[in-house]
PDB file of N, CA and C in Angstrom:
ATOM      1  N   UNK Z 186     -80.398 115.754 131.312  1.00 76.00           N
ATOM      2  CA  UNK Z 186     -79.300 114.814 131.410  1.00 76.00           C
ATOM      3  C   UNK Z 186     -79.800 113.527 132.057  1.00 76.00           C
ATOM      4  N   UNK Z 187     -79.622 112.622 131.546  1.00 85.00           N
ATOM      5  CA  UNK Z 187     -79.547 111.220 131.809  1.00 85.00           C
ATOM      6  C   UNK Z 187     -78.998 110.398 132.950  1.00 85.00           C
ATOM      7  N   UNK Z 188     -79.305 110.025 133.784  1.00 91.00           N
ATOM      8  CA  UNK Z 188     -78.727 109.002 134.896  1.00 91.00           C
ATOM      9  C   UNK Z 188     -77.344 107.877 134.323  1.00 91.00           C
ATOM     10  N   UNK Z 189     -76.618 107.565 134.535  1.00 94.00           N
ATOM     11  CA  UNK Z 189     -75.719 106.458 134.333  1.00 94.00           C
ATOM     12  C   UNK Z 189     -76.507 105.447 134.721  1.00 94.00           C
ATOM     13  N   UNK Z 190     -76.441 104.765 133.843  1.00 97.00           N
ATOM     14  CA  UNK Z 190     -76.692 103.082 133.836  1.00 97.00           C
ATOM     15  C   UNK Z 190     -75.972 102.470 134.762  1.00 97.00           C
ATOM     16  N   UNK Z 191     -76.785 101.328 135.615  1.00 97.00           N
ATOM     17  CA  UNK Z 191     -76.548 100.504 136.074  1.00 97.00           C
ATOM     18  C   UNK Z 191     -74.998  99.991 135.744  1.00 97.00           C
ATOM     19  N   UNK Z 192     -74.881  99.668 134.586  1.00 97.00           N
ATOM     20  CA  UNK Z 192     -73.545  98.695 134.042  1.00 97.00           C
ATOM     21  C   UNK Z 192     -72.534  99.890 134.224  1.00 97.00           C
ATOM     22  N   UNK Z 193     -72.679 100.966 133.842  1.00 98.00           N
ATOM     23  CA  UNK Z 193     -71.911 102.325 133.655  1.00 98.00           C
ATOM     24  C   UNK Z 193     -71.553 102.441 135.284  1.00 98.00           C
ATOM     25  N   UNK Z 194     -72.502 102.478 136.166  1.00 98.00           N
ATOM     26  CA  UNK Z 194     -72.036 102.490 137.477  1.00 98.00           C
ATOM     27  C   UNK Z 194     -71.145 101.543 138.036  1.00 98.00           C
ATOM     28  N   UNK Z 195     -71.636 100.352 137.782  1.00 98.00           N
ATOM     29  CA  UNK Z 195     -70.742  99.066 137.854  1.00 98.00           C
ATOM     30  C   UNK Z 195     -68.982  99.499 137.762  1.00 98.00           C
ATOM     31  N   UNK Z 196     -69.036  99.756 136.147  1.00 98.00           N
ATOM     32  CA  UNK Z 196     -67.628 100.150 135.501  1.00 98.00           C
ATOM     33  C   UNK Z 196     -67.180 101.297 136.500  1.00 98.00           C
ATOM     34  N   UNK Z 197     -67.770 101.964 137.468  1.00 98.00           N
ATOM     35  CA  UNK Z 197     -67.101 103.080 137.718  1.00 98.00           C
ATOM     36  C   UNK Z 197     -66.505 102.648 139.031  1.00 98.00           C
ATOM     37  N   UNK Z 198     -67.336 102.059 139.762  1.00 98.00           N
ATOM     38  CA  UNK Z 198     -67.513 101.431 141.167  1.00 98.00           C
ATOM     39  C   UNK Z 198     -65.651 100.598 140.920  1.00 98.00           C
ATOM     40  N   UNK Z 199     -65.801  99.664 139.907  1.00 98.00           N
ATOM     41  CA  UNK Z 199     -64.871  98.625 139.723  1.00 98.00           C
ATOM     42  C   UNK Z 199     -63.455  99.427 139.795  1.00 98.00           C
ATOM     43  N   UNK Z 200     -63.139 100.486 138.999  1.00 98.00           N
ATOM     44  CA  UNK Z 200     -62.592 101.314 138.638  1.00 98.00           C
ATOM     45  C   UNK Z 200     -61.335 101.796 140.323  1.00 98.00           C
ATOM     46  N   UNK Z 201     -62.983 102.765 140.383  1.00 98.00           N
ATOM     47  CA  UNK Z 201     -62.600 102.908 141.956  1.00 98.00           C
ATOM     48  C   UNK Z 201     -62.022 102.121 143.152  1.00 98.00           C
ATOM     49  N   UNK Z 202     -62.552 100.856 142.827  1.00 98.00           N
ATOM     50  CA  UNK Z 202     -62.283  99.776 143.995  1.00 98.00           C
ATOM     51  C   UNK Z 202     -60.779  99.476 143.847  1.00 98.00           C
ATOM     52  N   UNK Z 203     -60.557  99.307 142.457  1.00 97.00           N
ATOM     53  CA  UNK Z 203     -58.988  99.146 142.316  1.00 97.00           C
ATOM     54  C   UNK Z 203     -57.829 100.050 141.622  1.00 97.00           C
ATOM     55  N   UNK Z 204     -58.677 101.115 142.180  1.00 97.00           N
ATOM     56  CA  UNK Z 204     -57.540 102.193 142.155  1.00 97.00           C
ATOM     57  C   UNK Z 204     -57.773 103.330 143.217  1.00 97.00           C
ATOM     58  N   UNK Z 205     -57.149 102.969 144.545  1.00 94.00           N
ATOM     59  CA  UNK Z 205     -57.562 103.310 145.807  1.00 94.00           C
ATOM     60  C   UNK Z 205     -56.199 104.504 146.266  1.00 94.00           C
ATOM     61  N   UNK Z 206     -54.786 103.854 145.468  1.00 89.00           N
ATOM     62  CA  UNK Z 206     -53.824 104.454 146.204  1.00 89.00           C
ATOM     63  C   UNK Z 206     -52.643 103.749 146.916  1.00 89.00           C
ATOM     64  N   UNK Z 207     -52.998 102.325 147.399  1.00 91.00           N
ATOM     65  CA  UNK Z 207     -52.773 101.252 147.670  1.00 91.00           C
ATOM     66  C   UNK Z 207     -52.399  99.957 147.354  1.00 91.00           C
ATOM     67  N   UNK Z 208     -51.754  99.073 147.450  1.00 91.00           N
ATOM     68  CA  UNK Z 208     -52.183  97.498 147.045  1.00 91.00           C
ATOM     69  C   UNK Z 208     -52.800  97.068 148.231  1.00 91.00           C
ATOM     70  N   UNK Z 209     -52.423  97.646 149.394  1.00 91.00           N
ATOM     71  CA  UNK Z 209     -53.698  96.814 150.302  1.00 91.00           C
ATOM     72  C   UNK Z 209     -55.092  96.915 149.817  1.00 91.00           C
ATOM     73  N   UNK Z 210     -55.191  98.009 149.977  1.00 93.00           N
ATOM     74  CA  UNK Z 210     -56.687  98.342 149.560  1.00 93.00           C
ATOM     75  C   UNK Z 210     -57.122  98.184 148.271  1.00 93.00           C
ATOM     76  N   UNK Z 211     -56.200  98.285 147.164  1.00 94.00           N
ATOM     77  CA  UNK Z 211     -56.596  97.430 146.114  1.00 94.00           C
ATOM     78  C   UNK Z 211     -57.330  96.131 146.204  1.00 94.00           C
ATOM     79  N   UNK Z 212     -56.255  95.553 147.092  1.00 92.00           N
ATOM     80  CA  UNK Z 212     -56.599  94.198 146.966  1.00 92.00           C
ATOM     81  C   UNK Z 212     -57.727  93.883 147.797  1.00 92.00           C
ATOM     82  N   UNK Z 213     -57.998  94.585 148.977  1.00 94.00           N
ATOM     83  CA  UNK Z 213     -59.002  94.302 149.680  1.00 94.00           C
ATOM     84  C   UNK Z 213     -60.644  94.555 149.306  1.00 94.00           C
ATOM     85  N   UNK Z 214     -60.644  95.892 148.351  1.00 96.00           N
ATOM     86  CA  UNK Z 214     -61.852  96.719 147.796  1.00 96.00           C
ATOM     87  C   UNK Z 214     -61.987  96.038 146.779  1.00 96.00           C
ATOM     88  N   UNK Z 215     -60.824  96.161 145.678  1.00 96.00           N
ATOM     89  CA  UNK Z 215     -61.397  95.540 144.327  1.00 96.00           C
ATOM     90  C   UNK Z 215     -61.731  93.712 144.582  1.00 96.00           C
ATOM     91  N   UNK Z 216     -61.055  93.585 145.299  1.00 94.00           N
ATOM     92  CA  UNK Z 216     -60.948  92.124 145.615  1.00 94.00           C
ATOM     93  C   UNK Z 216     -62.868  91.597 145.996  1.00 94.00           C
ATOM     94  N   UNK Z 217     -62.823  92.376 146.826  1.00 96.00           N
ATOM     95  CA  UNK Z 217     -64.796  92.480 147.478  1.00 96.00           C
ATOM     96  C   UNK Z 217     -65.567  92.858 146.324  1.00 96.00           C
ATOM     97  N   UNK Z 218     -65.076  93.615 145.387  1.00 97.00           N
ATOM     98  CA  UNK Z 218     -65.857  93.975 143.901  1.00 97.00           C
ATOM     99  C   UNK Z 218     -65.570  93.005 143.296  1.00 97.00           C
ATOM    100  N   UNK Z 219     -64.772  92.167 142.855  1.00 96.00           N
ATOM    101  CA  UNK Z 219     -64.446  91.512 141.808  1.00 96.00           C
ATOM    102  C   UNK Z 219     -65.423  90.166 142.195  1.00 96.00           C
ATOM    103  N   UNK Z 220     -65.167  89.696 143.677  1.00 96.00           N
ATOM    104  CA  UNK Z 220     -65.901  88.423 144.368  1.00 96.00           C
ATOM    105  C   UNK Z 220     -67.541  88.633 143.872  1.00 96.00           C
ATOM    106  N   UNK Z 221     -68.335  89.654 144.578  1.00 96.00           N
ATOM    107  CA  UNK Z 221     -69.742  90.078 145.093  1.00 96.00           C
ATOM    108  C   UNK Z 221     -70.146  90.785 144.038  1.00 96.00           C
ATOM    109  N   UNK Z 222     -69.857  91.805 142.947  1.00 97.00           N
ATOM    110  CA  UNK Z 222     -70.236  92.351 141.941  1.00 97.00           C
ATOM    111  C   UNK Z 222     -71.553  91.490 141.014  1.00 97.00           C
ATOM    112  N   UNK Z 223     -71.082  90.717 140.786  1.00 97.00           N
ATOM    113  CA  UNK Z 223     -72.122  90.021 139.998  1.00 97.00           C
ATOM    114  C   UNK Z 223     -73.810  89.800 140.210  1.00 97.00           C
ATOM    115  N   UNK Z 224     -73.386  89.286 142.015  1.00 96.00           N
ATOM    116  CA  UNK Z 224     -74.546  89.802 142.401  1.00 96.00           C
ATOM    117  C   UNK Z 224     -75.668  90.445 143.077  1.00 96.00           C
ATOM    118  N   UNK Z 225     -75.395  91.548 143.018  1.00 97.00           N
ATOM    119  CA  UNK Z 225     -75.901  92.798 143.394  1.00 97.00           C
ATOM    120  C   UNK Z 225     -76.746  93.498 142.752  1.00 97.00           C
ATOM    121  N   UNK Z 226     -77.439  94.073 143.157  1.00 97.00           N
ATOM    122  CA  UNK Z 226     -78.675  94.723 143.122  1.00 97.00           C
ATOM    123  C   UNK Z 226     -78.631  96.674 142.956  1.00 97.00           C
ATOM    124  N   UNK Z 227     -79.581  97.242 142.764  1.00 97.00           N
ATOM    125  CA  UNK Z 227     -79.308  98.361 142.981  1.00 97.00           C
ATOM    126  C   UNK Z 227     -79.289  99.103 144.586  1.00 97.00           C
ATOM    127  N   UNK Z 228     -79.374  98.604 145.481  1.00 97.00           N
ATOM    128  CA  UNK Z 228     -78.968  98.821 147.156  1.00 97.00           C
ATOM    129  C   UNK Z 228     -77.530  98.498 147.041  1.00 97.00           C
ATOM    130  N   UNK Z 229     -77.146  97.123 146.937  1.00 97.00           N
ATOM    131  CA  UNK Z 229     -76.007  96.467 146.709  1.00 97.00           C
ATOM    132  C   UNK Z 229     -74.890  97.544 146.292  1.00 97.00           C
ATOM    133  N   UNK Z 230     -74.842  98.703 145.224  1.00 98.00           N
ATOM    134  CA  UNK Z 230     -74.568  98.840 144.112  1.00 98.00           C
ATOM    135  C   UNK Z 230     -74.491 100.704 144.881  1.00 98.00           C
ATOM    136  N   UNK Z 231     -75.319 101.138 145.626  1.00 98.00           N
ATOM    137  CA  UNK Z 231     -75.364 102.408 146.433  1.00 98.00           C
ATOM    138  C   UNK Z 231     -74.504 101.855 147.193  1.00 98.00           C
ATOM    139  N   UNK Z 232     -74.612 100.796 148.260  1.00 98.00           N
ATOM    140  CA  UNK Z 232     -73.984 100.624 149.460  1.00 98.00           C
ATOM    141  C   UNK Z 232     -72.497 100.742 149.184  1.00 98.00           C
ATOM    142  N   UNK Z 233     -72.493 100.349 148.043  1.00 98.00           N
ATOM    143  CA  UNK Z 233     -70.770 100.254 147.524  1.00 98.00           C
ATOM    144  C   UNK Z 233     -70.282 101.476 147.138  1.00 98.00           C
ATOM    145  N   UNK Z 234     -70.774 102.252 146.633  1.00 98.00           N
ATOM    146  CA  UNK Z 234     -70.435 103.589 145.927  1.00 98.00           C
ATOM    147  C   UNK Z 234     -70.352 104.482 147.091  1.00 98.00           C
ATOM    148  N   UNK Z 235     -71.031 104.066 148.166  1.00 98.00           N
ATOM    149  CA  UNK Z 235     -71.095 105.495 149.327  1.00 98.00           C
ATOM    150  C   UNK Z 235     -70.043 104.689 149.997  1.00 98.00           C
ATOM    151  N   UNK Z 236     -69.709 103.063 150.160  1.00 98.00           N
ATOM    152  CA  UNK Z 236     -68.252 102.459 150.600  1.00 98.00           C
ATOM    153  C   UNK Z 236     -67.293 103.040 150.147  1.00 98.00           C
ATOM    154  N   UNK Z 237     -66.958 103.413 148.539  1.00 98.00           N
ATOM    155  CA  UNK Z 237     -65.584 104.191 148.009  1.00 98.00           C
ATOM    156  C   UNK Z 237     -65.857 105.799 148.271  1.00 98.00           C
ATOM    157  N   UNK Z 238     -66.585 106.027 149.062  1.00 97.00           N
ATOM    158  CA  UNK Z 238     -66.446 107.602 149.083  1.00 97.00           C
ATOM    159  C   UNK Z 238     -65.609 107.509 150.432  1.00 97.00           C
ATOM    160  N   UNK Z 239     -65.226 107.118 151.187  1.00 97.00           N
ATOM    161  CA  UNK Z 239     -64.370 106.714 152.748  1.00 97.00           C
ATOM    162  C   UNK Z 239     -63.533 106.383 152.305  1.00 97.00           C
ATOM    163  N   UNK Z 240     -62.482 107.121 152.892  1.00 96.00           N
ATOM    164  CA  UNK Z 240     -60.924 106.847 153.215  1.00 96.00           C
ATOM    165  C   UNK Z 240     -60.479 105.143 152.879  1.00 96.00           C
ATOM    166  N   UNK Z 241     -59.707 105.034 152.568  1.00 95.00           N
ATOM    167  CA  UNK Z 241     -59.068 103.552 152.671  1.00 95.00           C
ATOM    168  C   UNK Z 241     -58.414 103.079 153.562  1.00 95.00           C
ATOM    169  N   UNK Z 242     -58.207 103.907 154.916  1.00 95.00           N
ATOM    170  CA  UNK Z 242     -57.528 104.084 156.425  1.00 95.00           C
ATOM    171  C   UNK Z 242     -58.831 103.200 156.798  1.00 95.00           C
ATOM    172  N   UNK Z 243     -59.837 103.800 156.809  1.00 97.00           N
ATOM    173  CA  UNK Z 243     -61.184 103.990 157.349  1.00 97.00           C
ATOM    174  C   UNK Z 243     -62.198 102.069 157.129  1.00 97.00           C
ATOM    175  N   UNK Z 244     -61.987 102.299 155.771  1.00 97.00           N
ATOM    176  CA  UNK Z 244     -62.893 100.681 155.114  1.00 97.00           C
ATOM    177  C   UNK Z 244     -62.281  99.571 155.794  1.00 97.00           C
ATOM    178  N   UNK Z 245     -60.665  99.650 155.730  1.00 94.00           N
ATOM    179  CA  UNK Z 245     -59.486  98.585 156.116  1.00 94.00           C
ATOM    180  C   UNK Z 245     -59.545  98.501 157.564  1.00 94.00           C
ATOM    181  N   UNK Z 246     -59.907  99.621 158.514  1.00 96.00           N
ATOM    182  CA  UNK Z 246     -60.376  99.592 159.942  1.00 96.00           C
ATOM    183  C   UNK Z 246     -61.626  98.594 159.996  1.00 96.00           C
ATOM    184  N   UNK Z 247     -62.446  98.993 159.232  1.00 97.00           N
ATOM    185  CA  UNK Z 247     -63.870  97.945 159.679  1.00 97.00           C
ATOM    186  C   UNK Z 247     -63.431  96.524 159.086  1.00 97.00           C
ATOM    187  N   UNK Z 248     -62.972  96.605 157.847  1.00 94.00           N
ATOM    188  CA  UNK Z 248     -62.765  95.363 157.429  1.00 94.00           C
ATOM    189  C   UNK Z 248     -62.374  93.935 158.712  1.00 94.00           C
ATOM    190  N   UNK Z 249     -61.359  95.107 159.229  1.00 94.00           N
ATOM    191  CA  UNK Z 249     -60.723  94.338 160.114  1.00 94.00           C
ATOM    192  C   UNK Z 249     -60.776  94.186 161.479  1.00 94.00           C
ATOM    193  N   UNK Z 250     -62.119  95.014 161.843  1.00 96.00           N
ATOM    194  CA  UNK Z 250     -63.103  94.562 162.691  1.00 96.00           C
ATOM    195  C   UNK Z 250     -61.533  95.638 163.818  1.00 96.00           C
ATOM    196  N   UNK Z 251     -61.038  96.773 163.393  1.00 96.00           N
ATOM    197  CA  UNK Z 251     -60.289  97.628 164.597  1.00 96.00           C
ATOM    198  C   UNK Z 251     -60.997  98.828 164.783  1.00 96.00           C
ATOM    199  N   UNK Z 252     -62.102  99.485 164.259  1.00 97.00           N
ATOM    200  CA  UNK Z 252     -62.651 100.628 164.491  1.00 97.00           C
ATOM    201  C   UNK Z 252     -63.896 100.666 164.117  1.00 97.00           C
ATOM    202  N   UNK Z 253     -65.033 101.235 164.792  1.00 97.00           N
ATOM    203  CA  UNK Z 253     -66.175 101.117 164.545  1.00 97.00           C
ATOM    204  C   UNK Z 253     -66.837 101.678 163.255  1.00 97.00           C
ATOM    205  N   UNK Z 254     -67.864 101.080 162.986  1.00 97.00           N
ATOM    206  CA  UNK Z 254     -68.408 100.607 161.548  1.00 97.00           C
ATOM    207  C   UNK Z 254     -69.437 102.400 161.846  1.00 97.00           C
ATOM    208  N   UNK Z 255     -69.708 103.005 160.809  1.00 97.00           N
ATOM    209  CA  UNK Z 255     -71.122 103.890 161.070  1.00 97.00           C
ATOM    210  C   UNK Z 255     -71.993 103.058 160.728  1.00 97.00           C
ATOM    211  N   UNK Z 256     -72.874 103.848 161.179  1.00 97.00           N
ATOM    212  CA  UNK Z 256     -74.586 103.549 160.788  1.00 97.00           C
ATOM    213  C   UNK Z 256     -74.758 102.408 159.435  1.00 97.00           C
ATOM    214  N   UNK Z 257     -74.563 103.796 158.664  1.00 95.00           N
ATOM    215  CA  UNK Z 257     -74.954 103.986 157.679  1.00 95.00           C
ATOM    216  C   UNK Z 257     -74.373 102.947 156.836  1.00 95.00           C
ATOM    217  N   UNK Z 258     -72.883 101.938 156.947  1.00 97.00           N
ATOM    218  CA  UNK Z 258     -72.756 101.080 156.469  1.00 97.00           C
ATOM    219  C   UNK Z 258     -72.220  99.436 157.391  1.00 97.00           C
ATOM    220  N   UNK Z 259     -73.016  99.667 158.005  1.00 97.00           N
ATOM    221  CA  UNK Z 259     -73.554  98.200 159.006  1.00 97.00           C
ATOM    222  C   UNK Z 259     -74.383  97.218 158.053  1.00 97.00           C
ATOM    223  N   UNK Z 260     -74.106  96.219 158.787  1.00 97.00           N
ATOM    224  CA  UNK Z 260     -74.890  95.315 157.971  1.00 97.00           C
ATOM    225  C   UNK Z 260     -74.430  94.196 157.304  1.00 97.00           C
ATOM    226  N   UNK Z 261     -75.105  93.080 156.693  1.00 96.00           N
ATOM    227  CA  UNK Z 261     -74.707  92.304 156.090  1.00 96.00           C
ATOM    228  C   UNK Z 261     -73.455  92.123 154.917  1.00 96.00           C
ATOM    229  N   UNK Z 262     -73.569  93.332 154.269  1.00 97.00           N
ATOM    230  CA  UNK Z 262     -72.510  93.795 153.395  1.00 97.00           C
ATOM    231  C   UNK Z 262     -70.969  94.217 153.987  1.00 97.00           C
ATOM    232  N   UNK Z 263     -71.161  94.674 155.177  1.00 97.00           N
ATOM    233  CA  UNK Z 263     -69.573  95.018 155.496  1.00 97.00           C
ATOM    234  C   UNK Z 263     -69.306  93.492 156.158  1.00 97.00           C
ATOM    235  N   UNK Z 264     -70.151  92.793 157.110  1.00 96.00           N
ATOM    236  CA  UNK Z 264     -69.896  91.622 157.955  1.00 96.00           C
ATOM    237  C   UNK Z 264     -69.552  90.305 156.454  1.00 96.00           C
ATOM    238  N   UNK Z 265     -69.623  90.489 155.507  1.00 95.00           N
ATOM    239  CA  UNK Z 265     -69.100  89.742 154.018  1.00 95.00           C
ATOM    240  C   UNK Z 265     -67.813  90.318 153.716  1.00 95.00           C
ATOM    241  N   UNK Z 266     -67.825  91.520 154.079  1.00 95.00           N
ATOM    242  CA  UNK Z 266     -66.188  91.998 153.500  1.00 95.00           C
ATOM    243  C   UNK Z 266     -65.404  91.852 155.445  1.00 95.00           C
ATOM    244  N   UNK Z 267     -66.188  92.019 155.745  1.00 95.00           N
ATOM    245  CA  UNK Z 267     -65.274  91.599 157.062  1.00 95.00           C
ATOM    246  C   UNK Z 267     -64.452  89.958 157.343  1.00 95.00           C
ATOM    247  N   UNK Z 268     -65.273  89.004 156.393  1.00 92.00           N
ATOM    248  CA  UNK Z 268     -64.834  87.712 155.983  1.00 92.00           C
ATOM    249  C   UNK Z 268     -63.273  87.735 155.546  1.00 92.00           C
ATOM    250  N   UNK Z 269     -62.766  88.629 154.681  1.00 87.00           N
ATOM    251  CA  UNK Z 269     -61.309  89.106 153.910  1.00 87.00           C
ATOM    252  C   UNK Z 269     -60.981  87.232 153.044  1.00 87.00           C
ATOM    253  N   UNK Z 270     -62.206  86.351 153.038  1.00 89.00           N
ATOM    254  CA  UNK Z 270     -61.816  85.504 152.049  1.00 89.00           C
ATOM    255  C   UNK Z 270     -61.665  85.233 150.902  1.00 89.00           C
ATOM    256  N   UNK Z 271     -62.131  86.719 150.170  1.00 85.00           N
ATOM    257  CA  UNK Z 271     -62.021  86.875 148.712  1.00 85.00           C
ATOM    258  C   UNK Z 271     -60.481  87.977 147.947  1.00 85.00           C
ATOM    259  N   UNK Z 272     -59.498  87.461 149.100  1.00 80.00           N
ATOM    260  CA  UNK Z 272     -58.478  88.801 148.849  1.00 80.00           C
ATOM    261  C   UNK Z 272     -57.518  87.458 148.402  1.00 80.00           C
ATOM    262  N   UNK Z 273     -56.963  87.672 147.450  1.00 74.00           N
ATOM    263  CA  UNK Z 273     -56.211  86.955 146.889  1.00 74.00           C
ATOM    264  C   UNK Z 273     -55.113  87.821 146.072  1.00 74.00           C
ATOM    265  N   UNK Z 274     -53.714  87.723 146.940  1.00 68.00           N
ATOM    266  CA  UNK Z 274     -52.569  88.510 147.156  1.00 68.00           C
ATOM    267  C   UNK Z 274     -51.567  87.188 145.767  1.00 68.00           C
ATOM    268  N   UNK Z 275     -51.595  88.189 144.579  1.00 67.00           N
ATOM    269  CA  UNK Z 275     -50.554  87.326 143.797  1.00 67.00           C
ATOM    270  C   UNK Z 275     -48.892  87.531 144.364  1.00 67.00           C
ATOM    271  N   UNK Z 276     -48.363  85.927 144.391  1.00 67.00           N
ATOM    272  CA  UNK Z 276     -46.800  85.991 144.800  1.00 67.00           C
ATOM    273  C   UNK Z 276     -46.111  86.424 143.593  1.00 67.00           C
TER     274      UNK Z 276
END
Protein backbone atom coordinates (compact mmCIF):
# COMPACT_ATOMS: atom_id res chain seq x y z
CA UNK A 1 0.00 0.00 0.00
CA UNK A 2 0.96 3.35 -1.01
CA UNK A 3 1.51 6.53 1.16
CA UNK A 4 -1.05 9.48 0.42
CA UNK A 5 0.28 12.17 -1.48
CA UNK A 6 1.27 15.24 -0.36
CA UNK A 7 -1.86 17.08 -2.16
CA UNK A 8 -4.13 14.07 -0.82
CA UNK A 9 -2.86 15.04 2.66
CA UNK A 10 -3.38 18.63 2.06
CA UNK A 11 -7.20 17.75 1.04
CA UNK A 12 -7.51 15.87 4.23
CA UNK A 13 -5.79 18.32 6.65
CA UNK A 14 -8.23 21.15 4.93
CA UNK A 15 -11.15 18.96 5.46
CA UNK A 16 -10.40 18.50 9.03
CA UNK A 17 -9.54 22.07 9.81
CA UNK A 18 -13.03 23.01 8.82
CA UNK A 19 -14.95 20.55 10.12
CA UNK A 20 -14.00 20.62 13.82
CA UNK A 21 -17.57 20.68 15.45
CA UNK A 22 -17.57 24.34 15.85
CA UNK A 23 -17.68 27.74 14.06
CA UNK A 24 -15.14 28.95 16.40
CA UNK A 25 -12.83 26.54 15.60
CA UNK A 26 -13.82 26.36 12.18
CA UNK A 27 -13.01 29.58 11.77
CA UNK A 28 -9.94 29.66 13.70
CA UNK A 29 -8.26 26.13 12.22
CA UNK A 30 -9.55 26.28 8.77
CA UNK A 31 -9.00 29.92 8.79
CA UNK A 32 -4.89 29.14 9.71
CA UNK A 33 -5.24 26.41 6.79
CA UNK A 34 -6.79 28.41 4.33
CA UNK A 35 -4.12 31.63 5.18
CA UNK A 36 -0.58 29.31 5.55
CA UNK A 37 -1.47 26.15 3.42
CA UNK A 38 0.09 27.20 0.38
CA UNK A 39 3.14 27.49 1.91
CA UNK A 40 4.21 24.68 3.59
CA UNK A 41 6.40 22.11 3.40
CA UNK A 42 6.33 18.56 4.45
CA UNK A 43 7.22 19.49 8.47
CA UNK A 44 4.71 22.30 7.89
CA UNK A 45 2.16 19.72 6.74
CA UNK A 46 3.02 16.94 9.95
CA UNK A 47 2.96 19.85 12.35
CA UNK A 48 -0.59 20.46 11.21
CA UNK A 49 -1.95 17.01 11.06
CA UNK A 50 -0.61 16.11 14.67
CA UNK A 51 -2.37 20.03 15.37
CA UNK A 52 -5.96 18.36 14.27
CA UNK A 53 -5.40 15.34 16.29
CA UNK A 54 -6.07 17.80 19.75
CA UNK A 55 -9.17 18.73 21.01
CA UNK A 56 -10.52 22.08 19.75
CA UNK A 57 -10.90 23.13 23.69
CA UNK A 58 -7.18 22.53 23.64
CA UNK A 59 -5.71 24.43 20.03
CA UNK A 60 -8.24 27.56 20.96
CA UNK A 61 -6.40 27.55 24.57
CA UNK A 62 -2.93 28.06 22.93
CA UNK A 63 -4.22 30.04 20.21
CA UNK A 64 -5.13 32.33 22.73
CA UNK A 65 -2.15 32.27 24.59
CA UNK A 66 -4.72 30.78 28.08
CA UNK A 67 -3.04 27.38 28.53
CA UNK A 68 0.19 26.02 27.94
CA UNK A 69 1.45 24.99 24.54
CA UNK A 70 3.29 21.12 24.68
CA UNK A 71 6.51 20.44 23.50
CA UNK A 72 5.82 19.00 20.77
CA UNK A 73 3.88 21.88 19.13
CA UNK A 74 5.89 25.07 20.18
CA UNK A 75 7.31 27.05 17.89
CA UNK A 76 7.07 29.29 15.14
CA UNK A 77 3.93 27.69 13.76
CA UNK A 78 1.62 27.97 16.77
CA UNK A 79 3.25 31.74 17.68
CA UNK A 80 1.62 32.49 13.63
CA UNK A 81 -1.65 31.03 14.65
CA UNK A 82 -1.35 32.71 17.93
CA UNK A 83 -1.43 36.07 15.65
CA UNK A 84 -5.61 35.09 15.10
CA UNK A 85 -5.10 37.70 11.99
CA UNK A 86 -6.16 35.38 9.43
CA UNK A 87 -9.76 34.59 11.07
CA UNK A 88 -12.18 36.29 9.15
CA UNK A 89 -15.77 35.91 10.80
CA UNK A 90 -18.49 36.51 7.80
CA UNK A 91 -21.47 39.02 9.08
Amino acid sequence: MTSPSFESRLARAKFRAWHRGTREADYMIGGYFDRYHAEWGEDDLVWFETLLDYDDVEIMAWALKTQPIPPEMQGERIEVMQKLDYVDIPR
